[in-house]
PDB file of C-alpha atoms and ligand atoms in Angstrom:
ATOM      1  CA  UNK A  37       0.686   5.006  16.875  1.00  0.00           C
ATOM      2  CA  UNK A  38       0.502   2.900  13.757  1.00  0.00           C
ATOM      3  CA  UNK A  39       3.667   1.122  12.510  1.00  0.00           C
ATOM      4  CA  UNK A  40       3.764   3.701   9.608  1.00  0.00           C
ATOM      5  CA  UNK A  41       4.229   6.469  12.172  1.00  0.00           C
ATOM      6  CA  UNK A  42       7.192   4.765  13.871  1.00  0.00           C
ATOM      7  CA  UNK A  43      10.428   6.755  13.946  1.00  0.00           C
ATOM      8  CA  UNK A  44      12.712   5.881  11.001  1.00  0.00           C
ATOM      9  CA  UNK A  45      14.361   2.531  11.360  1.00  0.00           C
ATOM     10  CA  UNK A  46      12.228   1.337  14.271  1.00  0.00           C
ATOM     11  CA  UNK A  47       9.764  -0.470  12.083  1.00  0.00           C
ATOM     12  CA  UNK A  48      12.479  -3.031  11.471  1.00  0.00           C
ATOM     13  CA  UNK A  49      13.353  -3.611  15.124  1.00  0.00           C
ATOM     14  CA  UNK A  50      11.809  -6.647  16.810  1.00  0.00           C
ATOM     15  CA  UNK A  51      12.055  -6.942  20.564  1.00  0.00           C
ATOM     16  CA  UNK A  52      12.739 -10.434  21.822  1.00  0.00           C
ATOM     17  CA  UNK A  53      10.526 -11.527  24.669  1.00  0.00           C
ATOM     18  CA  UNK A  54      12.867 -14.020  26.246  1.00  0.00           C
ATOM     19  CA  UNK A  55      10.788 -14.994  29.315  1.00  0.00           C
ATOM     20  CA  UNK A  56       8.626 -17.935  30.239  1.00  0.00           C
ATOM     21  CA  UNK A  57       6.377 -15.621  32.260  1.00  0.00           C
ATOM     22  CA  UNK A  58       3.124 -14.399  30.867  1.00  0.00           C
ATOM     23  CA  UNK A  59       2.839 -11.300  33.053  1.00  0.00           C
ATOM     24  CA  UNK A  60       6.397 -10.148  32.229  1.00  0.00           C
ATOM     25  CA  UNK A  61       5.737 -10.624  28.512  1.00  0.00           C
ATOM     26  CA  UNK A  62       2.468  -8.664  28.817  1.00  0.00           C
ATOM     27  CA  UNK A  63       4.189  -5.895  30.735  1.00  0.00           C
ATOM     28  CA  UNK A  64       6.877  -5.538  28.030  1.00  0.00           C
ATOM     29  CA  UNK A  65       4.285  -5.570  25.172  1.00  0.00           C
ATOM     30  CA  UNK A  66       2.172  -2.895  26.969  1.00  0.00           C
ATOM     31  CA  UNK A  67       5.244  -0.643  27.425  1.00  0.00           C
ATOM     32  CA  UNK A  68       6.554  -1.000  23.907  1.00  0.00           C
ATOM     33  CA  UNK A  69       3.623  -1.694  21.516  1.00  0.00           C
ATOM     34  CA  UNK A  70       3.330   0.689  18.651  1.00  0.00           C
ATOM     35  CA  UNK A  71       6.931   1.836  19.216  1.00  0.00           C
ATOM     36  CA  UNK A  72       8.784  -1.093  17.631  1.00  0.00           C
ATOM     37  CA  UNK A  73       8.239  -3.148  14.488  1.00  0.00           C
ATOM     38  CA  UNK A  74       7.204  -6.281  16.316  1.00  0.00           C
ATOM     39  CA  UNK A  75       7.973  -8.946  18.931  1.00  0.00           C
ATOM     40  CA  UNK A  76       9.960 -12.190  18.704  1.00  0.00           C
ATOM     41  CA  UNK A  77       8.793 -15.016  20.900  1.00  0.00           C
ATOM     42  CA  UNK A  78      11.115 -17.953  21.368  1.00  0.00           C
ATOM     43  CA  UNK A  79      11.405 -21.343  22.973  1.00  0.00           C
ATOM     44  CA  UNK A  80      11.330 -20.096  26.563  1.00  0.00           C
ATOM     45  CA  UNK A  81       7.884 -18.549  26.204  1.00  0.00           C
ATOM     46  CA  UNK A  82       6.652 -21.166  23.772  1.00  0.00           C
ATOM     47  CA  UNK A  83       7.623 -24.096  26.081  1.00  0.00           C
ATOM     48  CA  UNK A  84       5.938 -22.492  29.052  1.00  0.00           C
ATOM     49  CA  UNK A  85       2.815 -20.877  27.456  1.00  0.00           C
ATOM     50  CA  UNK A  86       2.402 -22.175  23.940  1.00  0.00           C
ATOM     51  CA  UNK A  87       2.230 -20.442  20.549  1.00  0.00           C
ATOM     52  CA  UNK A  88      -1.426 -19.342  20.869  1.00  0.00           C
ATOM     53  CA  UNK A  89      -0.538 -17.386  24.035  1.00  0.00           C
ATOM     54  CA  UNK A  90       2.264 -15.675  22.077  1.00  0.00           C
ATOM     55  CA  UNK A  91      -0.327 -14.245  19.737  1.00  0.00           C
ATOM     56  CA  UNK A  92      -2.635 -13.358  22.601  1.00  0.00           C
ATOM     57  CA  UNK A  93       0.153 -11.487  24.459  1.00  0.00           C
ATOM     58  CA  UNK A  94       1.371  -9.441  21.517  1.00  0.00           C
ATOM     59  CA  UNK A  95      -2.190  -8.546  20.366  1.00  0.00           C
ATOM     60  CA  UNK A  96      -2.193  -6.927  16.940  1.00  0.00           C
ATOM     61  CA  UNK A  97       1.514  -6.432  16.831  1.00  0.00           C
ATOM     62  CA  UNK A  98       3.761  -8.172  14.245  1.00  0.00           C
ATOM     63  CA  UNK A  99       4.889 -11.549  15.650  1.00  0.00           C
ATOM     64  CA  UNK A 100       8.032 -13.545  14.907  1.00  0.00           C
ATOM     65  CA  UNK A 101       7.581 -17.119  16.131  1.00  0.00           C
ATOM     66  CA  UNK A 102      11.122 -18.265  16.785  1.00  0.00           C
ATOM     67  CA  UNK A 103      10.246 -21.960  16.708  1.00  0.00           C
ATOM     68  CA  UNK A 104      13.484 -23.179  14.960  1.00  0.00           C
ATOM     69  CA  UNK A 105      11.999 -26.393  13.729  1.00  0.00           C
ATOM     70  CA  UNK A 106      14.284 -29.331  12.735  1.00  0.00           C
ATOM     71  CA  UNK A 107      12.482 -32.608  11.985  1.00  0.00           C
ATOM     72  CA  UNK A 108      11.434 -34.814   9.054  1.00  0.00           C
ATOM     73  CA  UNK A 109       9.921 -32.860   6.149  1.00  0.00           C
ATOM     74  CA  UNK A 110       6.371 -34.049   6.784  1.00  0.00           C
ATOM     75  CA  UNK A 111       6.390 -33.033  10.380  1.00  0.00           C
ATOM     76  CA  UNK A 112       7.954 -29.632   9.799  1.00  0.00           C
ATOM     77  CA  UNK A 113       5.461 -28.951   6.947  1.00  0.00           C
ATOM     78  CA  UNK A 114       2.483 -29.740   9.187  1.00  0.00           C
ATOM     79  CA  UNK A 115       3.858 -27.913  12.186  1.00  0.00           C
ATOM     80  CA  UNK A 116       4.455 -24.788  10.131  1.00  0.00           C
ATOM     81  CA  UNK A 117       0.954 -24.920   8.642  1.00  0.00           C
ATOM     82  CA  UNK A 118      -0.455 -25.237  12.217  1.00  0.00           C
ATOM     83  CA  UNK A 119       1.108 -21.830  13.005  1.00  0.00           C
ATOM     84  CA  UNK A 120      -0.763 -19.990  10.128  1.00  0.00           C
ATOM     85  CA  UNK A 121      -3.954 -19.160  12.107  1.00  0.00           C
ATOM     86  CA  UNK A 122      -1.730 -17.199  14.521  1.00  0.00           C
ATOM     87  CA  UNK A 123      -0.816 -14.930  11.663  1.00  0.00           C
ATOM     88  CA  UNK A 124       2.916 -14.654  12.393  1.00  0.00           C
ATOM     89  CA  UNK A 125       4.985 -12.312  10.271  1.00  0.00           C
ATOM     90  CA  UNK A 126       8.084 -14.530  10.546  1.00  0.00           C
ATOM     91  CA  UNK A 127       8.655 -18.250  11.349  1.00  0.00           C
ATOM     92  CA  UNK A 128      11.887 -20.243  11.150  1.00  0.00           C
ATOM     93  CA  UNK A 129      13.612 -23.595  10.915  1.00  0.00           C
ATOM     94  CA  UNK A 130      17.217 -24.963  10.894  1.00  0.00           C
ATOM     95  CA  UNK A 131      18.756 -25.098   7.461  1.00  0.00           C
ATOM     96  CA  UNK A 132      20.788 -28.169   8.612  1.00  0.00           C
ATOM     97  CA  UNK A 133      17.486 -30.041   8.490  1.00  0.00           C
ATOM     98  CA  UNK A 134      18.187 -30.365   4.777  1.00  0.00           C
ATOM     99  CA  UNK A 135      16.745 -29.271   1.425  1.00  0.00           C
ATOM    100  CA  UNK A 136      13.767 -31.601   1.415  1.00  0.00           C
ATOM    101  CA  UNK A 137      12.634 -30.312   4.837  1.00  0.00           C
ATOM    102  CA  UNK A 138      13.107 -26.624   3.871  1.00  0.00           C
ATOM    103  CA  UNK A 139      11.229 -27.174   0.550  1.00  0.00           C
ATOM    104  CA  UNK A 140       8.360 -29.015   2.263  1.00  0.00           C
ATOM    105  CA  UNK A 141       8.132 -26.173   4.808  1.00  0.00           C
ATOM    106  CA  UNK A 142       8.029 -23.408   2.208  1.00  0.00           C
ATOM    107  CA  UNK A 143       5.528 -25.279   0.178  1.00  0.00           C
ATOM    108  CA  UNK A 144       3.280 -26.018   3.089  1.00  0.00           C
ATOM    109  CA  UNK A 145       3.213 -22.344   4.093  1.00  0.00           C
ATOM    110  CA  UNK A 146       2.467 -21.259   0.541  1.00  0.00           C
ATOM    111  CA  UNK A 147      -0.364 -23.758   0.045  1.00  0.00           C
ATOM    112  CA  UNK A 148      -1.716 -23.381   3.537  1.00  0.00           C
ATOM    113  CA  UNK A 149      -1.907 -19.609   3.329  1.00  0.00           C
ATOM    114  CA  UNK A 150      -3.811 -19.874   0.051  1.00  0.00           C
ATOM    115  CA  UNK A 151      -6.191 -22.556   1.191  1.00  0.00           C
ATOM    116  CA  UNK A 152      -6.937 -20.989   4.631  1.00  0.00           C
ATOM    117  CA  UNK A 153      -6.855 -17.444   3.199  1.00  0.00           C
ATOM    118  CA  UNK A 154      -4.308 -16.353   5.731  1.00  0.00           C
ATOM    119  CA  UNK A 155      -1.237 -14.173   5.381  1.00  0.00           C
ATOM    120  CA  UNK A 156       1.931 -16.100   4.344  1.00  0.00           C
ATOM    121  CA  UNK A 157       4.784 -15.439   6.793  1.00  0.00           C
ATOM    122  CA  UNK A 158       8.469 -15.166   5.825  1.00  0.00           C
ATOM    123  CA  UNK A 159      10.101 -18.531   6.257  1.00  0.00           C
ATOM    124  CA  UNK A 160      13.615 -17.899   7.586  1.00  0.00           C
ATOM    125  CA  UNK A 161      16.494 -20.346   8.164  1.00  0.00           C
ATOM    126  CA  UNK A 162      19.013 -20.583  10.981  1.00  0.00           C
ATOM    127  CA  UNK A 163      22.345 -21.459   9.393  1.00  0.00           C
ATOM    128  CA  UNK A 164      25.015 -22.026  12.102  1.00  0.00           C
ATOM    129  CA  UNK A 165      24.142 -21.097  15.655  1.00  0.00           C
ATOM    130  CA  UNK A 166      26.373 -18.236  16.830  1.00  0.00           C
ATOM    131  CA  UNK A 167      27.151 -20.315  19.943  1.00  0.00           C
ATOM    132  CA  UNK A 168      29.111 -22.810  17.753  1.00  0.00           C
ATOM    133  CA  UNK A 169      32.747 -22.457  16.702  1.00  0.00           C
ATOM    134  CA  UNK A 170      34.772 -24.421  14.163  1.00  0.00           C
ATOM    135  CA  UNK A 171      35.644 -27.234  16.688  1.00  0.00           C
ATOM    136  CA  UNK A 172      31.943 -27.651  17.449  1.00  0.00           C
ATOM    137  CA  UNK A 173      31.180 -27.888  13.688  1.00  0.00           C
ATOM    138  CA  UNK A 174      33.892 -30.539  13.194  1.00  0.00           C
ATOM    139  CA  UNK A 175      32.505 -32.547  16.180  1.00  0.00           C
ATOM    140  CA  UNK A 176      29.116 -32.860  14.560  1.00  0.00           C
ATOM    141  CA  UNK A 177      30.670 -33.567  11.148  1.00  0.00           C
ATOM    142  CA  UNK A 178      29.929 -30.285   9.484  1.00  0.00           C
ATOM    143  CA  UNK A 179      32.445 -28.743   7.066  1.00  0.00           C
ATOM    144  CA  UNK A 180      34.173 -25.510   7.994  1.00  0.00           C
ATOM    145  CA  UNK A 181      35.374 -22.876   7.821  1.00  0.00           C
ATOM    146  CA  UNK A 182      32.487 -21.360   9.604  1.00  0.00           C
ATOM    147  CA  UNK A 183      31.847 -18.535   7.128  1.00  0.00           C
ATOM    148  CA  UNK A 184      31.745 -21.059   4.232  1.00  0.00           C
ATOM    149  CA  UNK A 185      29.244 -23.227   6.124  1.00  0.00           C
ATOM    150  CA  UNK A 186      27.019 -20.164   6.819  1.00  0.00           C
ATOM    151  CA  UNK A 187      27.094 -19.225   3.142  1.00  0.00           C
ATOM    152  CA  UNK A 188      26.497 -22.765   1.901  1.00  0.00           C
ATOM    153  CA  UNK A 189      23.418 -23.112   4.152  1.00  0.00           C
ATOM    154  CA  UNK A 190      22.133 -19.648   3.239  1.00  0.00           C
ATOM    155  CA  UNK A 191      22.398 -20.395  -0.452  1.00  0.00           C
ATOM    156  CA  UNK A 192      20.707 -23.689   0.015  1.00  0.00           C
ATOM    157  CA  UNK A 193      17.894 -22.017   1.939  1.00  0.00           C
ATOM    158  CA  UNK A 194      17.514 -19.526  -0.898  1.00  0.00           C
ATOM    159  CA  UNK A 195      17.414 -22.339  -3.479  1.00  0.00           C
ATOM    160  CA  UNK A 196      14.651 -24.025  -1.453  1.00  0.00           C
ATOM    161  CA  UNK A 197      12.440 -20.970  -1.610  1.00  0.00           C
ATOM    162  CA  UNK A 198      13.043 -19.482   1.833  1.00  0.00           C
ATOM    163  CA  UNK A 199      12.798 -15.680   2.292  1.00  0.00           C
ATOM    164  CA  UNK A 200      16.048 -15.309   4.264  1.00  0.00           C
ATOM    165  CA  UNK A 201      18.214 -16.304   7.169  1.00  0.00           C
ATOM    166  CA  UNK A 202      19.060 -15.378  10.744  1.00  0.00           C
ATOM    167  CA  UNK A 203      22.722 -14.144  10.831  1.00  0.00           C
ATOM    168  CA  UNK A 204      25.236 -12.434  13.041  1.00  0.00           C
ATOM    169  CA  UNK A 205      26.079  -8.750  12.341  1.00  0.00           C
ATOM    170  CA  UNK A 206      29.524  -9.888  10.980  1.00  0.00           C
ATOM    171  CA  UNK A 207      27.910 -12.084   8.327  1.00  0.00           C
ATOM    172  CA  UNK A 208      25.690  -9.396   6.767  1.00  0.00           C
ATOM    173  CA  UNK A 209      28.205  -8.306   4.080  1.00  0.00           C
ATOM    174  CA  UNK A 210      29.068 -11.830   3.116  1.00  0.00           C
ATOM    175  CA  UNK A 211      25.450 -12.933   2.759  1.00  0.00           C
ATOM    176  CA  UNK A 212      24.354  -9.778   0.935  1.00  0.00           C
ATOM    177  CA  UNK A 213      26.997 -10.489  -1.610  1.00  0.00           C
ATOM    178  CA  UNK A 214      26.215 -14.222  -1.886  1.00  0.00           C
ATOM    179  CA  UNK A 215      22.348 -14.047  -1.819  1.00  0.00           C
ATOM    180  CA  UNK A 216      21.481 -10.599  -3.240  1.00  0.00           C
ATOM    181  CA  UNK A 217      19.489  -7.578  -2.186  1.00  0.00           C
ATOM    182  CA  UNK A 218      16.093  -9.255  -1.743  1.00  0.00           C
ATOM    183  CA  UNK A 219      17.171 -12.037   0.596  1.00  0.00           C
ATOM    184  CA  UNK A 220      16.041 -11.141   4.133  1.00  0.00           C
ATOM    185  CA  UNK A 221      18.733 -10.961   6.867  1.00  0.00           C
ATOM    186  CA  UNK A 222      17.431 -11.109  10.389  1.00  0.00           C
ATOM    187  CA  UNK A 223      20.115  -9.995  12.793  1.00  0.00           C
ATOM    188  CA  UNK A 224      20.408 -10.548  16.543  1.00  0.00           C
ATOM    189  CA  UNK A 225      23.553  -9.510  18.489  1.00  0.00           C
ATOM    190  CA  UNK A 226      22.640  -5.847  18.470  1.00  0.00           C
ATOM    191  CA  UNK A 227      24.006  -3.649  21.260  1.00  0.00           C
ATOM    192  CA  UNK A 228      23.570   0.095  21.476  1.00  0.00           C
ATOM    193  CA  UNK A 229      26.942   1.647  22.731  1.00  0.00           C
ATOM    194  CA  UNK A 230      25.457   2.228  26.150  1.00  0.00           C
ATOM    195  CA  UNK A 231      24.160  -1.357  26.733  1.00  0.00           C
ATOM    196  CA  UNK A 232      25.905  -4.309  28.434  1.00  0.00           C
ATOM    197  CA  UNK A 233      27.363  -6.735  25.984  1.00  0.00           C
ATOM    198  CA  UNK A 234      26.374  -9.799  28.015  1.00  0.00           C
ATOM    199  CA  UNK A 235      27.145 -13.133  26.351  1.00  0.00           C
ATOM    200  CA  UNK A 236      27.001 -11.784  22.764  1.00  0.00           C
ATOM    201  CA  UNK A 237      30.393 -11.884  21.102  1.00  0.00           C
ATOM    202  CA  UNK A 238      29.893 -10.485  17.604  1.00  0.00           C
ATOM    203  CA  UNK A 239      27.962  -7.353  18.007  1.00  0.00           C
ATOM    204  CA  UNK A 240      26.984  -4.090  16.174  1.00  0.00           C
ATOM    205  CA  UNK A 241      25.013  -1.101  17.316  1.00  0.00           C
ATOM    206  CA  UNK A 242      21.451  -0.642  15.861  1.00  0.00           C
ATOM    207  CA  UNK A 243      22.654   2.088  13.500  1.00  0.00           C
ATOM    208  CA  UNK A 244      25.653   0.034  12.304  1.00  0.00           C
ATOM    209  CA  UNK A 245      23.462  -2.970  11.614  1.00  0.00           C
ATOM    210  CA  UNK A 246      20.896  -0.788   9.669  1.00  0.00           C
ATOM    211  CA  UNK A 247      23.684   0.700   7.574  1.00  0.00           C
ATOM    212  CA  UNK A 248      25.263  -2.730   7.035  1.00  0.00           C
ATOM    213  CA  UNK A 249      22.048  -3.861   5.470  1.00  0.00           C
ATOM    214  CA  UNK A 250      20.091  -5.827   8.088  1.00  0.00           C
ATOM    215  CA  UNK A 251      16.463  -6.197   7.177  1.00  0.00           C
ATOM    216  CA  UNK A 252      15.257  -6.916  10.712  1.00  0.00           C
ATOM    217  CA  UNK A 253      17.239  -6.270  13.926  1.00  0.00           C
ATOM    218  CA  UNK A 254      16.301  -8.365  16.971  1.00  0.00           C
ATOM    219  CA  UNK A 255      17.069  -6.689  20.239  1.00  0.00           C
ATOM    220  CA  UNK A 256      16.537  -8.391  23.615  1.00  0.00           C
ATOM    221  CA  UNK A 257      18.269  -7.504  26.847  1.00  0.00           C
ATOM    222  CA  UNK A 258      19.320  -3.918  26.030  1.00  0.00           C
ATOM    223  CA  UNK A 259      15.518  -3.198  26.075  1.00  0.00           C
ATOM    224  CA  UNK A 260      14.010  -6.001  28.181  1.00  0.00           C
ATOM    225  CA  UNK A 261      16.563  -5.895  31.004  1.00  0.00           C
ATOM    226  CA  UNK A 262      16.668  -2.069  31.148  1.00  0.00           C
ATOM    227  CA  UNK A 263      15.150  -0.420  34.319  1.00  0.00           C
ATOM    228  CA  UNK A 264      12.868   1.420  32.016  1.00  0.00           C
ATOM    229  CA  UNK A 265      12.275  -0.553  28.685  1.00  0.00           C
ATOM    230  CA  UNK A 266      10.333   2.278  27.257  1.00  0.00           C
ATOM    231  CA  UNK A 267      13.180   4.711  27.774  1.00  0.00           C
ATOM    232  CA  UNK A 268      15.567   2.225  26.184  1.00  0.00           C
ATOM    233  CA  UNK A 269      13.427   2.112  23.087  1.00  0.00           C
ATOM    234  CA  UNK A 270      13.336   5.937  22.994  1.00  0.00           C
ATOM    235  CA  UNK A 271      17.080   6.104  23.131  1.00  0.00           C
ATOM    236  CA  UNK A 272      17.494   3.591  20.281  1.00  0.00           C
ATOM    237  CA  UNK A 273      14.941   5.525  18.220  1.00  0.00           C
ATOM    238  CA  UNK A 274      16.878   8.679  18.825  1.00  0.00           C
ATOM    239  CA  UNK A 275      20.123   7.056  17.708  1.00  0.00           C
ATOM    240  CA  UNK A 276      18.481   5.859  14.539  1.00  0.00           C
ATOM    241  CA  UNK A 277      16.834   9.170  13.551  1.00  0.00           C
TER     242      UNK A 277
HETATM  243  O1  C5P B 138      19.209 -10.269  24.645  1.00  0.00           O
HETATM  244  P1  C5P B 138      19.747 -10.316  23.209  1.00  0.00           P
HETATM  245  O2  C5P B 138      19.692  -8.979  22.538  1.00  0.00           O
HETATM  246  O3  C5P B 138      21.144 -10.924  23.134  1.00  0.00           O
HETATM  247  O4  C5P B 138      18.744 -11.270  22.498  1.00  0.00           O
HETATM  248  C1  C5P B 138      18.889 -11.708  21.184  1.00  0.00           C
HETATM  249  C2  C5P B 138      17.863 -12.687  20.792  1.00  0.00           C
HETATM  250  O5  C5P B 138      18.187 -13.289  19.592  1.00  0.00           O
HETATM  251  C3  C5P B 138      17.641 -13.880  21.789  1.00  0.00           C
HETATM  252  O6  C5P B 138      16.254 -14.213  21.711  1.00  0.00           O
HETATM  253  C4  C5P B 138      18.539 -14.967  21.239  1.00  0.00           C
HETATM  254  O7  C5P B 138      18.027 -16.299  21.545  1.00  0.00           O
HETATM  255  C5  C5P B 138      18.350 -14.712  19.755  1.00  0.00           C
HETATM  256  N1  C5P B 138      19.496 -15.149  18.907  1.00  0.00           N
HETATM  257  C6  C5P B 138      20.786 -14.831  19.060  1.00  0.00           C
HETATM  258  N2  C5P B 138      21.742 -15.331  18.286  1.00  0.00           N
HETATM  259  C7  C5P B 138      21.428 -16.138  17.259  1.00  0.00           C
HETATM  260  C8  C5P B 138      20.141 -16.512  17.075  1.00  0.00           C
HETATM  261  C9  C5P B 138      19.166 -16.004  17.926  1.00  0.00           C
HETATM  262  O8  C5P B 138      21.090 -14.043  19.957  1.00  0.00           O
HETATM  263  N3  C5P B 138      22.395 -16.551  16.517  1.00  0.00           N
END
């Protein structure tokens, strides 16, 4: 099945492969390929296997490399460029790394894609990690309240030429209003009504997040920890149709 033939709404669901294990990741991709929009591969897999293996394991499927870079501008620019041959659809960095770092990253991807004749991925910023609360922000010298800090960093990312941000379901409305219709909102913390909530605190169902205006919904454990991941995807597709 090509992505165009996916059930409505599923083309914007990315399944997060949160495992360091190559066989487990390969099993999940085999079970789900062609039935979701793509796969997100993060630090667990990247630390154990490396970014090239991430492309290998997802094959032709769309790939979100959740690298969350945060370093000096020169390093981030070069590191992002080094990902281009893997043809990721989405890559990311921490907005708190600052405007110069974000601009250097965006420029490096634009130039690199042109020079190497490779597709240019969306560059997405992480604003405030959802694991942090206002006390944590204060401790590291960041200004609250939390919503204001999220909005400040999202607008800075937009000014620096980034395509969008990762945000919690509860931040969708605020950021749509602040950053407009074209700014991409990538939303984890998605839980179908029948799935265990786990450690996620601010959640929405896949349908609620779609209706609230999420561009991409990232779903992990409700699919990957299900006894039958394929059946979990079928249930989500049915809820969305
Ligand atoms: O299993 P679950 O659906 O909670 O997975 C969500 C994915 O999104 C995980 O890979 C997690 O690291 C990531 N994530 C998140 N919250 C953020 C940013 C990323 O849950 N704020």
